Short mmCIF file of C-alpha atoms in Angstrom, two decimals:
data_model
loop_
_atom_site.label_atom_id
_atom_site.label_comp_id
_atom_site.label_asym_id
_atom_site.label_seq_id
_atom_site.Cartn_x
_atom_site.Cartn_y
_atom_site.Cartn_z
CA UNK A 148 85.80 105.51 2.84
CA UNK A 149 89.21 104.10 1.96
CA UNK A 150 92.18 105.09 4.10
CA UNK A 151 95.74 104.57 2.88
CA UNK A 152 98.75 104.37 5.15
CA UNK A 153 101.70 106.18 3.61
CA UNK A 154 104.74 104.07 4.47
CA UNK A 155 108.23 105.50 4.51
CA UNK A 156 110.62 104.09 1.89
CA UNK A 157 113.23 101.56 2.94
CA UNK A 158 116.13 103.68 1.73
CA UNK A 159 115.64 106.54 4.21
CA UNK A 160 119.12 107.88 5.12
CA UNK A 161 120.58 106.67 8.41
CA UNK A 162 120.79 110.26 9.68
CA UNK A 163 117.01 110.65 9.44
CA UNK A 164 116.41 107.25 11.04
CA UNK A 165 118.64 108.32 13.91
CA UNK A 166 116.69 111.55 14.37
CA UNK A 167 113.41 109.61 14.42
CA UNK A 168 114.76 107.15 17.00
CA UNK A 169 115.83 109.94 19.38
CA UNK A 170 112.44 111.69 19.17
CA UNK A 171 110.66 108.37 19.74
CA UNK A 172 112.75 107.58 22.83
CA UNK A 173 112.06 111.07 24.21
CA UNK A 174 108.35 110.63 23.60
CA UNK A 175 108.21 107.36 25.56
CA UNK A 176 110.63 108.43 28.31
CA UNK A 177 107.90 108.80 30.93
CA UNK A 178 106.25 105.36 30.46
CA UNK A 179 109.66 103.70 30.10
CA UNK A 180 110.99 105.14 33.37
CA UNK A 181 107.77 104.09 35.13
CA UNK A 182 108.08 100.58 33.70
CA UNK A 183 111.71 100.32 34.85
CA UNK A 184 110.80 101.52 38.34
CA UNK A 185 107.89 99.11 38.80
CA UNK A 186 109.90 96.25 37.33
CA UNK A 187 112.62 96.92 39.88
CA UNK A 188 109.93 96.83 42.58
CA UNK A 189 109.24 93.19 41.63
CA UNK A 190 112.87 92.13 42.11
CA UNK A 191 113.84 91.60 45.80
CA UNK A 192 117.46 92.45 45.05
CA UNK A 193 116.46 96.06 44.31
CA UNK A 194 114.17 96.56 47.32
CA UNK A 195 116.79 98.17 49.61
CA UNK A 196 117.61 100.65 46.84
CA UNK A 197 113.93 101.33 46.13
CA UNK A 198 113.17 101.98 49.82
CA UNK A 199 116.16 104.29 50.15
CA UNK A 200 115.20 106.12 46.98
CA UNK A 201 111.59 106.62 48.06
CA UNK A 202 112.68 107.93 51.45
CA UNK A 203 115.02 110.31 49.67
CA UNK A 204 112.12 111.59 47.54
CA UNK A 205 110.16 112.52 50.66
CA UNK A 206 112.81 115.03 51.69
CA UNK A 207 114.21 116.08 48.31
CA UNK A 208 113.95 119.85 47.89
CA UNK A 209 115.72 120.02 44.53
CA UNK A 210 112.55 120.57 42.43
CA UNK A 211 111.87 123.75 44.42
CA UNK A 212 115.48 124.89 44.19
CA UNK A 213 116.39 124.73 40.52
CA UNK A 214 116.57 120.97 40.04
CA UNK A 215 119.86 119.13 39.60
CA UNK A 216 121.11 120.62 36.36
CA UNK A 217 123.85 118.59 34.65
CA UNK A 218 125.61 120.35 31.80
CA UNK A 219 126.73 117.09 30.19
CA UNK A 220 123.09 115.98 30.00
CA UNK A 221 122.01 119.26 28.41
CA UNK A 222 124.89 119.14 25.93
CA UNK A 223 124.47 115.49 24.89
CA UNK A 224 124.97 115.12 21.14
CA UNK A 225 121.67 113.34 20.60
CA UNK A 226 119.77 116.55 21.38
CA UNK A 227 121.21 117.97 18.15
CA UNK A 228 119.72 114.98 16.31
CA UNK A 229 116.43 115.62 18.12
CA UNK A 230 116.33 119.26 17.00
CA UNK A 231 117.24 118.36 13.42
CA UNK A 232 114.26 116.01 13.17
CA UNK A 233 111.78 118.90 12.82
CA UNK A 234 114.06 121.00 12.50
CA UNK A 235 113.99 123.48 15.41
CA UNK A 236 115.82 126.81 15.28
CA UNK A 237 116.46 129.48 17.92
CA UNK A 238 116.68 133.15 16.92
CA UNK A 239 117.87 135.92 19.24
CA UNK A 240 116.63 139.48 18.73
CA UNK A 241 118.61 141.19 21.47
CA UNK A 242 121.49 140.59 23.84
CA UNK A 243 120.59 140.01 27.49
CA UNK A 244 122.55 141.60 30.32
CA UNK A 245 123.87 138.73 32.45
CA UNK A 246 123.81 140.93 35.57
CA UNK A 247 119.99 140.80 35.52
CA UNK A 248 117.36 138.10 36.02
CA UNK A 249 114.75 137.21 33.43
CA UNK A 250 111.37 135.54 33.19
CA UNK A 251 110.93 134.10 29.72
CA UNK A 252 107.32 133.55 28.68
CA UNK A 253 106.87 130.82 26.06
CA UNK A 254 104.05 130.83 23.49
CA UNK A 255 102.20 128.86 22.28
CA UNK A 256 102.06 125.81 24.56
CA UNK A 257 101.41 123.40 21.73
CA UNK A 258 100.66 119.81 22.69
CA UNK A 259 103.87 119.22 24.68
CA UNK A 260 105.88 122.47 24.23
CA UNK A 261 108.56 120.76 22.15
CA UNK A 262 110.27 124.02 21.23
CA UNK A 263 110.56 125.03 24.89
CA UNK A 264 112.16 121.71 25.80
CA UNK A 265 114.61 121.77 22.89
CA UNK A 266 115.77 125.36 23.23
CA UNK A 267 115.70 125.82 27.01
CA UNK A 268 116.17 122.36 28.57
CA UNK A 269 118.95 121.31 26.20
CA UNK A 270 121.85 122.93 24.37
CA UNK A 271 120.67 121.62 21.00
CA UNK A 272 120.60 125.18 19.67
CA UNK A 273 123.40 126.55 21.87
CA UNK A 274 121.32 128.74 24.19
CA UNK A 275 124.27 129.35 26.53
CA UNK A 276 126.39 130.61 23.61
CA UNK A 277 123.65 132.89 22.33
CA UNK A 278 122.98 134.25 25.82
CA UNK A 279 126.25 133.98 27.78
CA UNK A 280 125.84 134.25 31.54
CA UNK A 281 122.10 133.49 31.46
CA UNK A 282 121.26 130.29 33.36
CA UNK A 283 117.71 129.42 32.41
CA UNK A 284 115.50 126.72 33.89
CA UNK A 285 112.40 125.43 32.16
CA UNK A 286 109.55 125.07 34.67
CA UNK A 287 106.85 122.41 34.80
CA UNK A 288 104.08 121.18 37.11
CA UNK A 289 105.18 120.03 40.56
CA UNK A 290 103.33 116.74 39.99
CA UNK A 291 105.98 115.70 37.45
CA UNK A 292 108.48 115.45 40.30
CA UNK A 293 106.40 112.74 41.94
CA UNK A 294 107.17 110.33 39.09
CA UNK A 295 110.09 108.07 40.07
CA UNK A 296 113.18 108.19 37.84
CA UNK A 297 111.47 110.46 35.30
CA UNK A 298 111.83 113.32 37.78
CA UNK A 299 115.57 112.78 37.90
CA UNK A 300 115.80 112.76 34.11
CA UNK A 301 114.03 116.11 33.70
CA UNK A 302 115.88 117.71 36.61
CA UNK A 303 119.19 116.77 35.02
CA UNK A 304 118.11 118.93 32.08
CA UNK A 305 117.66 121.88 34.43
CA UNK A 306 113.88 121.56 34.72
CA UNK A 307 112.31 122.71 38.01
CA UNK A 308 108.91 123.19 39.60
CA UNK A 309 106.70 126.07 38.45
CA UNK A 310 105.48 126.79 41.98
CA UNK A 311 105.85 130.36 43.24
CA UNK A 312 108.39 129.25 45.85
CA UNK A 313 110.51 127.59 43.18
CA UNK A 314 110.36 130.65 40.90
CA UNK A 315 111.47 132.98 43.68
CA UNK A 316 114.24 130.65 44.83
CA UNK A 317 115.71 130.53 41.33
CA UNK A 318 115.45 134.26 40.68
CA UNK A 319 117.19 134.93 43.99
CA UNK A 320 120.14 132.66 43.23
CA UNK A 321 122.04 135.57 41.76
CA UNK A 322 122.66 137.48 38.52
CA UNK A 323 121.74 135.63 35.33
CA UNK A 324 119.55 133.01 36.97
CA UNK A 325 116.31 132.97 35.01
CA UNK A 326 113.18 130.92 34.42
CA UNK A 327 111.12 129.86 31.42
CA UNK A 328 107.35 129.58 31.96
CA UNK A 329 105.02 128.11 29.33
CA UNK A 330 102.34 130.69 30.10
CA UNK A 331 99.27 129.19 28.42
CA UNK A 332 99.47 125.90 30.30
CA UNK A 333 97.04 123.02 29.96
CA UNK A 334 94.14 125.24 28.86
CA UNK A 335 96.07 126.43 25.82
CA UNK A 336 97.20 122.93 24.83
CA UNK A 337 93.59 122.05 23.97
CA UNK A 338 93.66 124.70 21.23
CA UNK A 339 96.90 123.53 19.62
CA UNK A 340 96.13 122.87 15.96
CA UNK A 341 98.13 123.38 12.76
CA UNK A 342 97.91 126.92 11.44
CA UNK A 343 96.10 128.23 14.53
CA UNK A 344 97.66 130.41 17.23
CA UNK A 345 95.06 130.96 19.95
CA UNK A 346 96.75 132.03 23.19
CA UNK A 347 95.52 131.89 26.78
CA UNK A 348 97.04 135.08 28.18
CA UNK A 349 94.46 137.75 29.05
CA UNK A 350 93.96 136.55 32.64
CA UNK A 351 97.53 135.40 33.25
CA UNK A 352 98.98 137.95 35.68
CA UNK A 353 100.88 135.61 38.00
CA UNK A 354 104.11 135.62 35.98
CA UNK A 355 103.88 139.41 35.58
CA UNK A 356 103.47 139.87 39.33
CA UNK A 357 106.43 137.55 39.92
CA UNK A 358 108.57 139.68 37.60
CA UNK A 359 107.61 142.96 39.30
CA UNK A 360 108.11 141.62 42.84
CA UNK A 361 111.55 140.27 41.96
CA UNK A 362 112.63 143.05 39.61
CA UNK A 363 113.12 140.52 36.79
CA UNK A 364 112.84 141.53 33.15
CA UNK A 365 110.11 139.88 31.08
CA UNK A 366 111.10 138.30 27.76
CA UNK A 367 108.37 137.11 25.36
CA UNK A 368 109.28 134.02 23.36
CA UNK A 369 107.23 132.88 20.37
CA UNK A 370 107.61 129.57 18.54
CA UNK A 371 106.26 129.52 15.02
CA UNK A 372 105.29 125.96 14.10
CA UNK A 373 104.82 124.68 17.66
CA UNK A 374 101.15 123.96 16.95
CA UNK A 375 101.84 122.35 13.57
CA UNK A 376 103.58 119.13 14.56
CA UNK A 377 100.48 117.26 15.76
CA UNK A 378 96.79 117.24 14.90
CA UNK A 379 94.08 116.94 17.53
CA UNK A 380 90.75 115.16 17.69
CA UNK A 381 87.90 117.67 17.44
CA UNK A 382 87.06 118.96 20.92
CA UNK A 383 84.63 121.77 20.32
CA UNK A 384 84.07 123.90 23.42
CA UNK A 385 81.09 122.57 25.34
CA UNK A 386 81.29 119.13 23.71
CA UNK A 387 81.76 115.80 25.51
CA UNK A 388 85.49 115.52 24.79
CA UNK A 389 86.14 119.12 25.85
CA UNK A 390 84.19 118.68 29.10
CA UNK A 391 86.16 115.52 29.97
CA UNK A 392 89.45 117.28 29.27
CA UNK A 393 88.50 120.28 31.40
CA UNK A 394 87.38 117.98 34.22
CA UNK A 395 90.74 116.22 34.08
CA UNK A 396 92.45 119.62 34.26
CA UNK A 397 90.43 120.57 37.36
CA UNK A 398 91.21 117.29 39.14
CA UNK A 399 94.86 116.78 38.18
CA UNK A 400 96.15 120.22 37.23
CA UNK A 401 96.88 119.07 33.67
CA UNK A 402 94.91 117.63 30.79
CA UNK A 403 95.54 115.35 27.83
CA UNK A 404 95.04 116.63 24.29
CA UNK A 405 93.90 113.76 22.05
CA UNK A 406 96.66 114.21 19.50
CA UNK A 407 97.90 112.18 16.56
CA UNK A 408 100.65 112.53 14.00
CA UNK A 409 102.80 110.03 12.14
CA UNK A 410 104.41 106.69 12.94
CA UNK A 411 107.95 105.35 13.06
CA UNK A 412 107.69 103.86 9.58
CA UNK A 413 104.78 105.78 8.05
CA UNK A 414 103.80 109.37 7.48
CA UNK A 415 100.17 109.60 8.58
CA UNK A 416 99.29 107.17 11.41
CA UNK A 417 100.72 107.27 14.92
CA UNK A 418 101.70 109.50 17.83
CA UNK A 419 105.07 110.70 16.56
CA UNK A 420 105.23 114.42 15.72
CA UNK A 421 105.35 115.41 12.06
CA UNK A 422 108.61 116.68 10.61
CA UNK A 423 107.57 120.31 10.45
CA UNK A 424 109.86 123.26 11.30
CA UNK A 425 109.67 125.14 14.59
CA UNK A 426 111.32 128.56 14.76
CA UNK A 427 111.64 130.08 18.21
CA UNK A 428 112.07 133.84 18.45
CA UNK A 429 113.41 135.29 21.71
CA UNK A 430 112.07 138.85 21.82
CA UNK A 431 113.40 141.99 23.42
CA UNK A 432 113.44 142.25 27.24
CA UNK A 433 110.85 144.38 29.00
CA UNK A 434 112.25 146.25 31.98
CA UNK A 435 110.09 146.41 35.12
CA UNK A 436 110.27 148.49 38.28
CA UNK A 437 110.59 146.35 41.38
CA UNK A 438 107.70 146.65 43.79
CA UNK A 439 106.70 144.29 46.61
CA UNK A 440 102.96 144.89 46.39
CA UNK A 441 101.98 146.06 42.91
CA UNK A 442 98.35 146.93 42.23
CA UNK A 443 96.36 145.12 39.55
CA UNK A 444 96.40 148.28 37.46
CA UNK A 445 100.20 148.37 37.58
CA UNK A 446 100.34 144.71 36.60
CA UNK A 447 97.96 145.30 33.69
CA UNK A 448 100.23 148.06 32.37
CA UNK A 449 103.23 145.71 32.38
CA UNK A 450 101.15 142.91 30.90
CA UNK A 451 100.09 145.17 28.02
CA UNK A 452 103.74 145.97 27.25
CA UNK A 453 104.39 142.23 27.18
CA UNK A 454 101.43 141.59 24.86
CA UNK A 455 102.51 144.42 22.56
CA UNK A 456 105.99 142.90 22.28
CA UNK A 457 104.49 139.47 21.59
CA UNK A 458 102.38 140.87 18.75
CA UNK A 459 105.39 142.73 17.39
CA UNK A 460 107.23 139.41 17.12
CA UNK A 461 104.21 137.86 15.39
CA UNK A 462 103.80 140.67 12.88
CA UNK A 463 107.53 140.75 12.12
CA UNK A 464 107.93 137.05 11.35
CA UNK A 465 104.49 135.67 10.48
CA UNK A 466 104.92 135.98 6.70
CA UNK A 467 108.21 134.10 6.93
CA UNK A 468 107.47 131.34 9.44
CA UNK A 469 103.65 131.14 9.43
CA UNK A 470 102.86 131.33 5.72
CA UNK A 471 100.22 128.60 5.99
CA UNK A 472 98.43 130.10 8.99
CA UNK A 473 94.65 129.73 9.04
CA UNK A 474 94.11 132.86 11.12
CA UNK A 475 96.00 135.62 12.87
CA UNK A 476 97.39 135.45 16.40
CA UNK A 477 94.45 135.66 18.82
CA UNK A 478 94.13 136.04 22.60
CA UNK A 479 91.11 133.93 23.53
CA UNK A 480 91.24 134.03 27.32
#
């Protein structure tokens, strides 16, 4: 079978080349920071700095206390170029009272949750102007803060640990302080395929319990197109690839979808995401009654309100932003 690589023309506008370069640099940021760190470890001149830095990491509590958010990093102009690559848009359905705290739930996870990063870890789409007084922090696995230099990069964007302690510390910082949790996690990433929106949500009660215990409003967020920007190698449930991915998830807390997309100079071979639009809808807040020890039944009632709001968002916008869907929104677990 013949396979043709579709190369990009030479006369692509500079603006689009710039967008591609920014997305590429973001995609390789983790291996690049690791390479820089280990290279520095080979140079004796840097050893005193490396030792001091590693000792600092042992006692650094920033990941559990909101990170080290730097507004200039979040507002860097190149994040606008990054968002325009796809492009990514952020749509607000309701104003949020800045005297309250919020737990935003992001769906779907996609391969890397690109929409969550763009809209909540940067100001590419002016989150702080759309929601004045709301200071949101995107949360990720604690293991990411064990990676030298990379940890400092993501913390500068306002990213923090998703541990329960971290969540509570942020929500208790005062009015407006809020968190964004990508609810489906690693399990959901394995189902990220174009035109398919299969969510892992039925058994996820932890974020609901966190909201009730802290009296924080729940806000469903849905990104149309999040699953469209990469394809995945077939990993049918029960197959060899799927079993290896689930084993990796059990051992490390995360897994690795075998994804592919386009290249820097071609349209159909490589690991770069496709230029396909992502539209993120921030739904209406769900008020909760604070309770220190809610029963499972009480949590299920709140969870159902959350699910109903999520499906309302889907049904309202699916014919506009998911015209090429292969199936309807489905809760699989």
